[in-house]
XYZ file of C-alpha atoms in Angstrom:
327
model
C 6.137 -15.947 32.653
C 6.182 -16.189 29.211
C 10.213 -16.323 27.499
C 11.755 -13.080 25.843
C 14.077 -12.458 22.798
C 15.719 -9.336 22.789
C 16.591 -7.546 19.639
C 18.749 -4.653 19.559
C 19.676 -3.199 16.077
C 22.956 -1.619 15.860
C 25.583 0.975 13.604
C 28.531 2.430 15.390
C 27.404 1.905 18.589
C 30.170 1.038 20.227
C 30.224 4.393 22.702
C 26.592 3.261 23.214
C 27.008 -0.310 24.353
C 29.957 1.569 26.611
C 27.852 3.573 28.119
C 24.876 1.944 28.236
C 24.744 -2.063 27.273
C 26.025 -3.472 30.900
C 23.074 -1.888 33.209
C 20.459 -3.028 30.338
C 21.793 -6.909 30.470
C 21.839 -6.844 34.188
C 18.370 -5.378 34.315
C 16.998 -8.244 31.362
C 19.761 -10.968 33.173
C 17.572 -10.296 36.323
C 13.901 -11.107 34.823
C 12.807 -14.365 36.261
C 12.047 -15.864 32.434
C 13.729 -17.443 29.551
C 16.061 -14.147 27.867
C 17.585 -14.630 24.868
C 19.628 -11.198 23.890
C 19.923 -10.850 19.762
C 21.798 -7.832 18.620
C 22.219 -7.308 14.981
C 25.108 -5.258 13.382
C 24.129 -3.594 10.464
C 28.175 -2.933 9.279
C 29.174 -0.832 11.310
C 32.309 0.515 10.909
C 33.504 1.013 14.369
C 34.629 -1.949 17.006
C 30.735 -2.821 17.828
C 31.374 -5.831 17.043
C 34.727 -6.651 18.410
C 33.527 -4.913 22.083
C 30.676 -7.040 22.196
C 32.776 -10.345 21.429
C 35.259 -9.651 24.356
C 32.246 -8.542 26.622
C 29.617 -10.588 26.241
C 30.921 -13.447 23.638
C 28.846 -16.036 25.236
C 25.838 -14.373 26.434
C 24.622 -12.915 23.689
C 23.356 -13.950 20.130
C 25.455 -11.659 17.402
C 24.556 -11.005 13.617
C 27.062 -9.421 11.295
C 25.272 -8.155 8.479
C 27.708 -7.578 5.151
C 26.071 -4.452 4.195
C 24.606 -1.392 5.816
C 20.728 -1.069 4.925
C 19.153 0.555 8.010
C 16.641 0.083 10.773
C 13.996 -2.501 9.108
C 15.822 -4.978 7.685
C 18.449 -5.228 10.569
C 15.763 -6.134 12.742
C 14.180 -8.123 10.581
C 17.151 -10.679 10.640
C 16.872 -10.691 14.606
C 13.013 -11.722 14.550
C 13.577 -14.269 12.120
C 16.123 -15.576 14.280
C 13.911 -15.106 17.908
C 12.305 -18.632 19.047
C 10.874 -17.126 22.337
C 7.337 -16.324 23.261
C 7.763 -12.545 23.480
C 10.011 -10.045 21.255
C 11.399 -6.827 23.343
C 13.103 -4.329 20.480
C 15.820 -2.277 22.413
C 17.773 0.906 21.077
C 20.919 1.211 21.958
C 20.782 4.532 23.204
C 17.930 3.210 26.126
C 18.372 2.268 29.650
C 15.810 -0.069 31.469
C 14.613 0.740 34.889
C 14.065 -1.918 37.111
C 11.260 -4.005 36.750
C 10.735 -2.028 33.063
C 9.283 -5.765 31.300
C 7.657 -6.766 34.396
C 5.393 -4.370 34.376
C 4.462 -5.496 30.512
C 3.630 -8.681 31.152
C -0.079 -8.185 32.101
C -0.764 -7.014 28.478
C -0.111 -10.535 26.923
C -3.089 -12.041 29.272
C -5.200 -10.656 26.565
C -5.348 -12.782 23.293
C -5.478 -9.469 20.984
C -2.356 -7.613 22.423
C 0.081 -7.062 19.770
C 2.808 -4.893 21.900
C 3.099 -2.477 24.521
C 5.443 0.412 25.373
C 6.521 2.010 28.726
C 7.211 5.847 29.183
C 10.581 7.190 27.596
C 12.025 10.137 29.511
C 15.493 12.067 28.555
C 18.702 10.395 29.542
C 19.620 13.410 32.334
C 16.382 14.847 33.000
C 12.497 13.302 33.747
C 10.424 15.303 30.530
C 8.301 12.905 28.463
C 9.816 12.034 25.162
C 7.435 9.448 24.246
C 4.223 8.119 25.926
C 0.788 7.105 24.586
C -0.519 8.212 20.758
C -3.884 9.287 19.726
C -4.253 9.450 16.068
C -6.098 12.178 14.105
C -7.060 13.085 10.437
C -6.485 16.313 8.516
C -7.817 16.615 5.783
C -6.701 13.291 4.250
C -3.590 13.328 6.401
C -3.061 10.878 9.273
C -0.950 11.949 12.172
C -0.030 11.083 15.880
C -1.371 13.879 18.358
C 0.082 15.004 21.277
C 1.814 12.752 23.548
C -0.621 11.525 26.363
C -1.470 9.325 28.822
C -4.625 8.466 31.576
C -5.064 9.764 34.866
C -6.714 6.469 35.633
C -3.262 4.185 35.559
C -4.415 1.254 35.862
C -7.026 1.427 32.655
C -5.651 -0.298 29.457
C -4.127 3.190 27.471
C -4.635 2.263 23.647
C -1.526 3.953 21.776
C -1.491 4.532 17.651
C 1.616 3.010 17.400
C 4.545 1.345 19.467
C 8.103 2.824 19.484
C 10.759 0.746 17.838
C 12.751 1.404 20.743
C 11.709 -0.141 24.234
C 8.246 -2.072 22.562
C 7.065 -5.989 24.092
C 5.502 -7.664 21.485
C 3.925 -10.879 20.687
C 6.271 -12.780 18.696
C 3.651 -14.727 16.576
C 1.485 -11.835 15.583
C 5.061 -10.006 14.693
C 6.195 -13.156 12.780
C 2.463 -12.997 10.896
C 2.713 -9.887 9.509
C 6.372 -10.461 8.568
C 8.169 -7.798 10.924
C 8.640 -4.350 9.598
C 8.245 -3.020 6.238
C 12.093 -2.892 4.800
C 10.938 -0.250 1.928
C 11.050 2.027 5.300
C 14.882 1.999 5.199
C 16.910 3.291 6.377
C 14.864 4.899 9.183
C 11.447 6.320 10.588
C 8.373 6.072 9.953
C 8.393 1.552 9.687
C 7.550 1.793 13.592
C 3.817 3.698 12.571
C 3.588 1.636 9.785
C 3.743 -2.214 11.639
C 1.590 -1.285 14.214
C -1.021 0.082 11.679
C -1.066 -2.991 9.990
C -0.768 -4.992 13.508
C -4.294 -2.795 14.251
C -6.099 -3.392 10.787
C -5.472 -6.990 11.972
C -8.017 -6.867 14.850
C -4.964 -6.573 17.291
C -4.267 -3.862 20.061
C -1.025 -1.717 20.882
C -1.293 -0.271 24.432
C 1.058 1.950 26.736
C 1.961 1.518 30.177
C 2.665 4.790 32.086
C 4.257 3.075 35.046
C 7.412 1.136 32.758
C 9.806 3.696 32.408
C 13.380 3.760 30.227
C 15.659 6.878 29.325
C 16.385 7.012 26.398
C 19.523 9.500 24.593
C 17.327 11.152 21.807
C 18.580 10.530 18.191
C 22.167 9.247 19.585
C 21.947 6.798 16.953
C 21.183 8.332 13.461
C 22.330 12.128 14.193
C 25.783 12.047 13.740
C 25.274 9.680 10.294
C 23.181 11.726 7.871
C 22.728 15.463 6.865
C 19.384 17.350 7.913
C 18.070 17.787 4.836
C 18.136 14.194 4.246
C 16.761 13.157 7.294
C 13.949 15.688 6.455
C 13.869 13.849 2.569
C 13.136 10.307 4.302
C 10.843 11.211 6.638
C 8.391 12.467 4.522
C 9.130 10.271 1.514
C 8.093 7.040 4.659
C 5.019 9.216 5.536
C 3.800 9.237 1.958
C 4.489 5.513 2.042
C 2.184 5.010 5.188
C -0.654 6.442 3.607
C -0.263 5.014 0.165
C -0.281 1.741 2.216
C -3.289 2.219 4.309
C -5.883 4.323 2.312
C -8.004 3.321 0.166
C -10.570 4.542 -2.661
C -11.492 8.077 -2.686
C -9.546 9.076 0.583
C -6.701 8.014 -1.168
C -7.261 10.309 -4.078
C -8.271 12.994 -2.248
C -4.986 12.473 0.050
C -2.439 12.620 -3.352
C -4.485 15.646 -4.334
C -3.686 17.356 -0.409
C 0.102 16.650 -0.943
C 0.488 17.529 -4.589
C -0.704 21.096 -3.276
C -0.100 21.372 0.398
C 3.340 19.567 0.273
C 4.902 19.334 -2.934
C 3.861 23.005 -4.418
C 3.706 24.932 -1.147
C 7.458 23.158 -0.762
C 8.627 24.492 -3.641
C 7.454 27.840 -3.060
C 8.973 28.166 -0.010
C 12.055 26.570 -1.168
C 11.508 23.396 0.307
C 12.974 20.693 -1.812
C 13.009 18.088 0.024
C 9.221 17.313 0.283
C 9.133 17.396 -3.612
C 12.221 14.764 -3.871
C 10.540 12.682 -1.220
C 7.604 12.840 -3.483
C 9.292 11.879 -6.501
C 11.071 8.956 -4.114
C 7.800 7.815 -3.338
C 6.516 7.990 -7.348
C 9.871 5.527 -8.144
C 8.705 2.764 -5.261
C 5.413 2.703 -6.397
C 4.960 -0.525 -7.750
C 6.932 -2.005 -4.571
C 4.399 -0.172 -2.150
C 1.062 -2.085 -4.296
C 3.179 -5.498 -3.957
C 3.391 -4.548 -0.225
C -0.283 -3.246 -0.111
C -1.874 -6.231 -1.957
C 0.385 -8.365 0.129
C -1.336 -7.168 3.308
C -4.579 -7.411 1.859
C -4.383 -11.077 1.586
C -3.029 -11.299 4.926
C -6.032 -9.852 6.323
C -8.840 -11.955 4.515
C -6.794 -15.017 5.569
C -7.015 -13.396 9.397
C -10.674 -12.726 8.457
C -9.937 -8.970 8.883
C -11.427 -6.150 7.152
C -10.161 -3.208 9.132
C -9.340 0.447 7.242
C -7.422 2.754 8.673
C -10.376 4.944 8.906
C -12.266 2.562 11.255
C -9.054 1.873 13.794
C -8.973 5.984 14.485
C -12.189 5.292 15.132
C -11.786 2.595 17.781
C -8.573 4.524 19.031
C -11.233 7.555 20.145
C -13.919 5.258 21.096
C -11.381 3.716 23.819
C -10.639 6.627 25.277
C -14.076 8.369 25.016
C -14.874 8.069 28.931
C -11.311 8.419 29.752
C -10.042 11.369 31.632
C -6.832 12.136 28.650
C -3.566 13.695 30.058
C -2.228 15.764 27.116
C 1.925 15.976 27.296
C-alpha cells in the first residue's frame, strides 16, 4: 500500500483536537501503511499547540507558523514538508470512519488520478453535506451543481473538485502544480481552484460514495470572521477562479456578466459586498496573470492544452450513460 502524509491545517482548534483528534489518529494509526501525521498551526491563539505537545509530542510532525495567513498557505508548508507517496488533507472538525482511506486506495491504480474524496455527512445526523460535483456554465459563470452521486457504486464517479477537507491525493501531481493557490487566503474557493488546474492537467478527481467522515460544518472559520466578510471573500475567490481559467472572448464576456449581474444588481439591492470583492479582485490583478501565465507554462511542459471549457465537457461525457443521483 502506498505511504500517507497527513496534513491537517489548524487556528484555535484546540476544542476540536479535544473532541475530535484521538478517534482520527487511532483510525490513521490503524492503516496497515507508512502514516506520517503533519499538522500545521497557523498562530493560533489558543493552547493548540501546547495540547498537541503533551498529547501527541512524539507522534506527530508540528509546524508553528509566526503569523496567521489562512487556509492555503498553512497547508502549503505541510506539503512541502510531506515525503510520502500519498497526501490525505484533514479538517479538524472531521471524524474518519473505519476503513475511510482504505477504501481510496483503488483510485491511485490509475496513473491519471489526482485525488479522491469520500461522502461527508453532519457530525449528529446522516444528511449529505458533500458528495460528488458536476460542473455547469451560466452564462459565462462556472459553478458546482447539485451534490450527487451514482447508483452504480462501483463505477469511477468523476467529481469537479475535491474538498480540502477529507481529499487522498497524489503527492507528486500536488507537488507539480505547487499545492494551492495562496492568493485564495484566507479561505474558500483554493479547493475549486487546485483541482481545476489538477484537471486542465490531463488528471482526474473522483468520489467514492462508500468512504464516509462527519464532518462539524464551518466549526472552524464561523466563530472568526463577520458574515459580511465571509460573503466579501467568497466572491472576491470566485472572481479569481474564473479570471484564472478563462480565456479569450469567454473571459470578456464573463467580466461583462459580473459588472452587470453582480456588481450593479449588488449595489442596487444594497449589496456591497460583491462590489468590494470586485474591486479586491481589480487590486490582485497583476498577481492573478503571474499565477495564470505561471500555469500556462506548467501545462505546455506537461504537454497539456486543456480549457476549462473542454474539462466540463469531459465531466458530462463521464457521466453521460450513468444513472446520476441528484442530493
Amino acid at each position: 500500500m502506498k505511504s500517507i502524509s497527513v496534513i491537517i491545517p489548524n487556528y484555535n482548534g484546540k476544542h476540536l483536537f479535544e473532541k475530535y483528534f484521538g478517534h482520527n489518529f487511532n483510525v490513521l494509526m490503524s492503516i496497515k501503511t507508512e502514516v506520517e501525521i503533519i499538522v500545521i498551526d497557523d498562530a493560533s491563539t489558543d493552547d493548540s499547540v501546547e495540547y498537541l505537545q503533551q498529547n501527541y509530542g512524539d507522534t506527530i510532525t508540528l509546524l508553528k507558523k509566526e503569523t496567521n495567513s489562512g487556509f492555503s498557505e498553512t497547508c502549503n508548508l505541510g506539503i512541502k514538508q510531506a515525503n510520502n507517496d500519498l497526501i490525505f488533507l484533514l479538517n479538524t472538525d472531521v471524524t474518519l470512519e473505519e476503513g475511510y482511506i482504505e477504501k481510496l486506495y483503488k483510485y491511485f491504480e490509475k496513473g491519471d488520478t489526482f485525488g479522491v474524496m469520500g461522502r461527508i455527512i453532519g457530525m449528529d445526523d446522516d444528511l449529505i453535506r458533500e458528495a460528488a460535483r458536476e460542473p455547469k456554465i451560466m452564462g459565462r459563470k462556472i459553478k458546482s451543481s447539485d451534490l450527487f452521486h451514482l447508483k452504480n457504486i462501483n463505477a469511477l464517479t468523476p467529481t469537479f473538485y475535491l474538498s480540502g477537507a477529507n481529499a487522498l491525493m497524489d503527492t507528486k501531481k500536488l507537488k507539480t502544480i505547487n499545492g494551492f493557490n495562496e492568493m485564495f487566503n484566507p479561505y474558500y474557493g483554493e479547493d475549486q481552484e487546485l483541482s481545476i488546474r489538477a484537471w486542465r492537467m490531463g488528471w482526474k478527481c473522483y468520489y467514492e460514495h462508500n468512504a464516509v467522515c462527519r464532518h462539524e460544518v464551518m466549526a472552524s472559520t464561523k466563530n472568526h470572521n463577520p458574515k459580511k466578510a465571509i460573503k466579501r471573500i467568497h466572491f472576491r475567490n470566485r472572481y479569481y477562479v474564473h479570471y484564472l481559467h478563462l480565456q479569450g472572448i469567454d473571459l470578456t464576456l464573463w467580466h461583462l456578466q459580473i459588472l452587470l449581474c453582480d456588481v450593479l444588481l449588488g449595489i442596487l439591492s444594497c449589496q456591497f459586498y460583491k462590489a468590494e470583492a470586485y474591486m479586491d479582485f481589480r487590486r490582485n490583478r497583476q498577481g492573478l496573470m503571474i499565477k495564470k501565465s505561471a500555469f500556462t507554462r506548467q501545462m505546455k511542459r506537461n504537454h497539456s492544452n486543456i480549457g476549462i471549457i473542454e474539462v466540463i465537457e469531459s465531466i458530462k461525457m463521464m457521466l453521460k450513460y450513468q444513472h446520476v443521483i441528484k442530493l
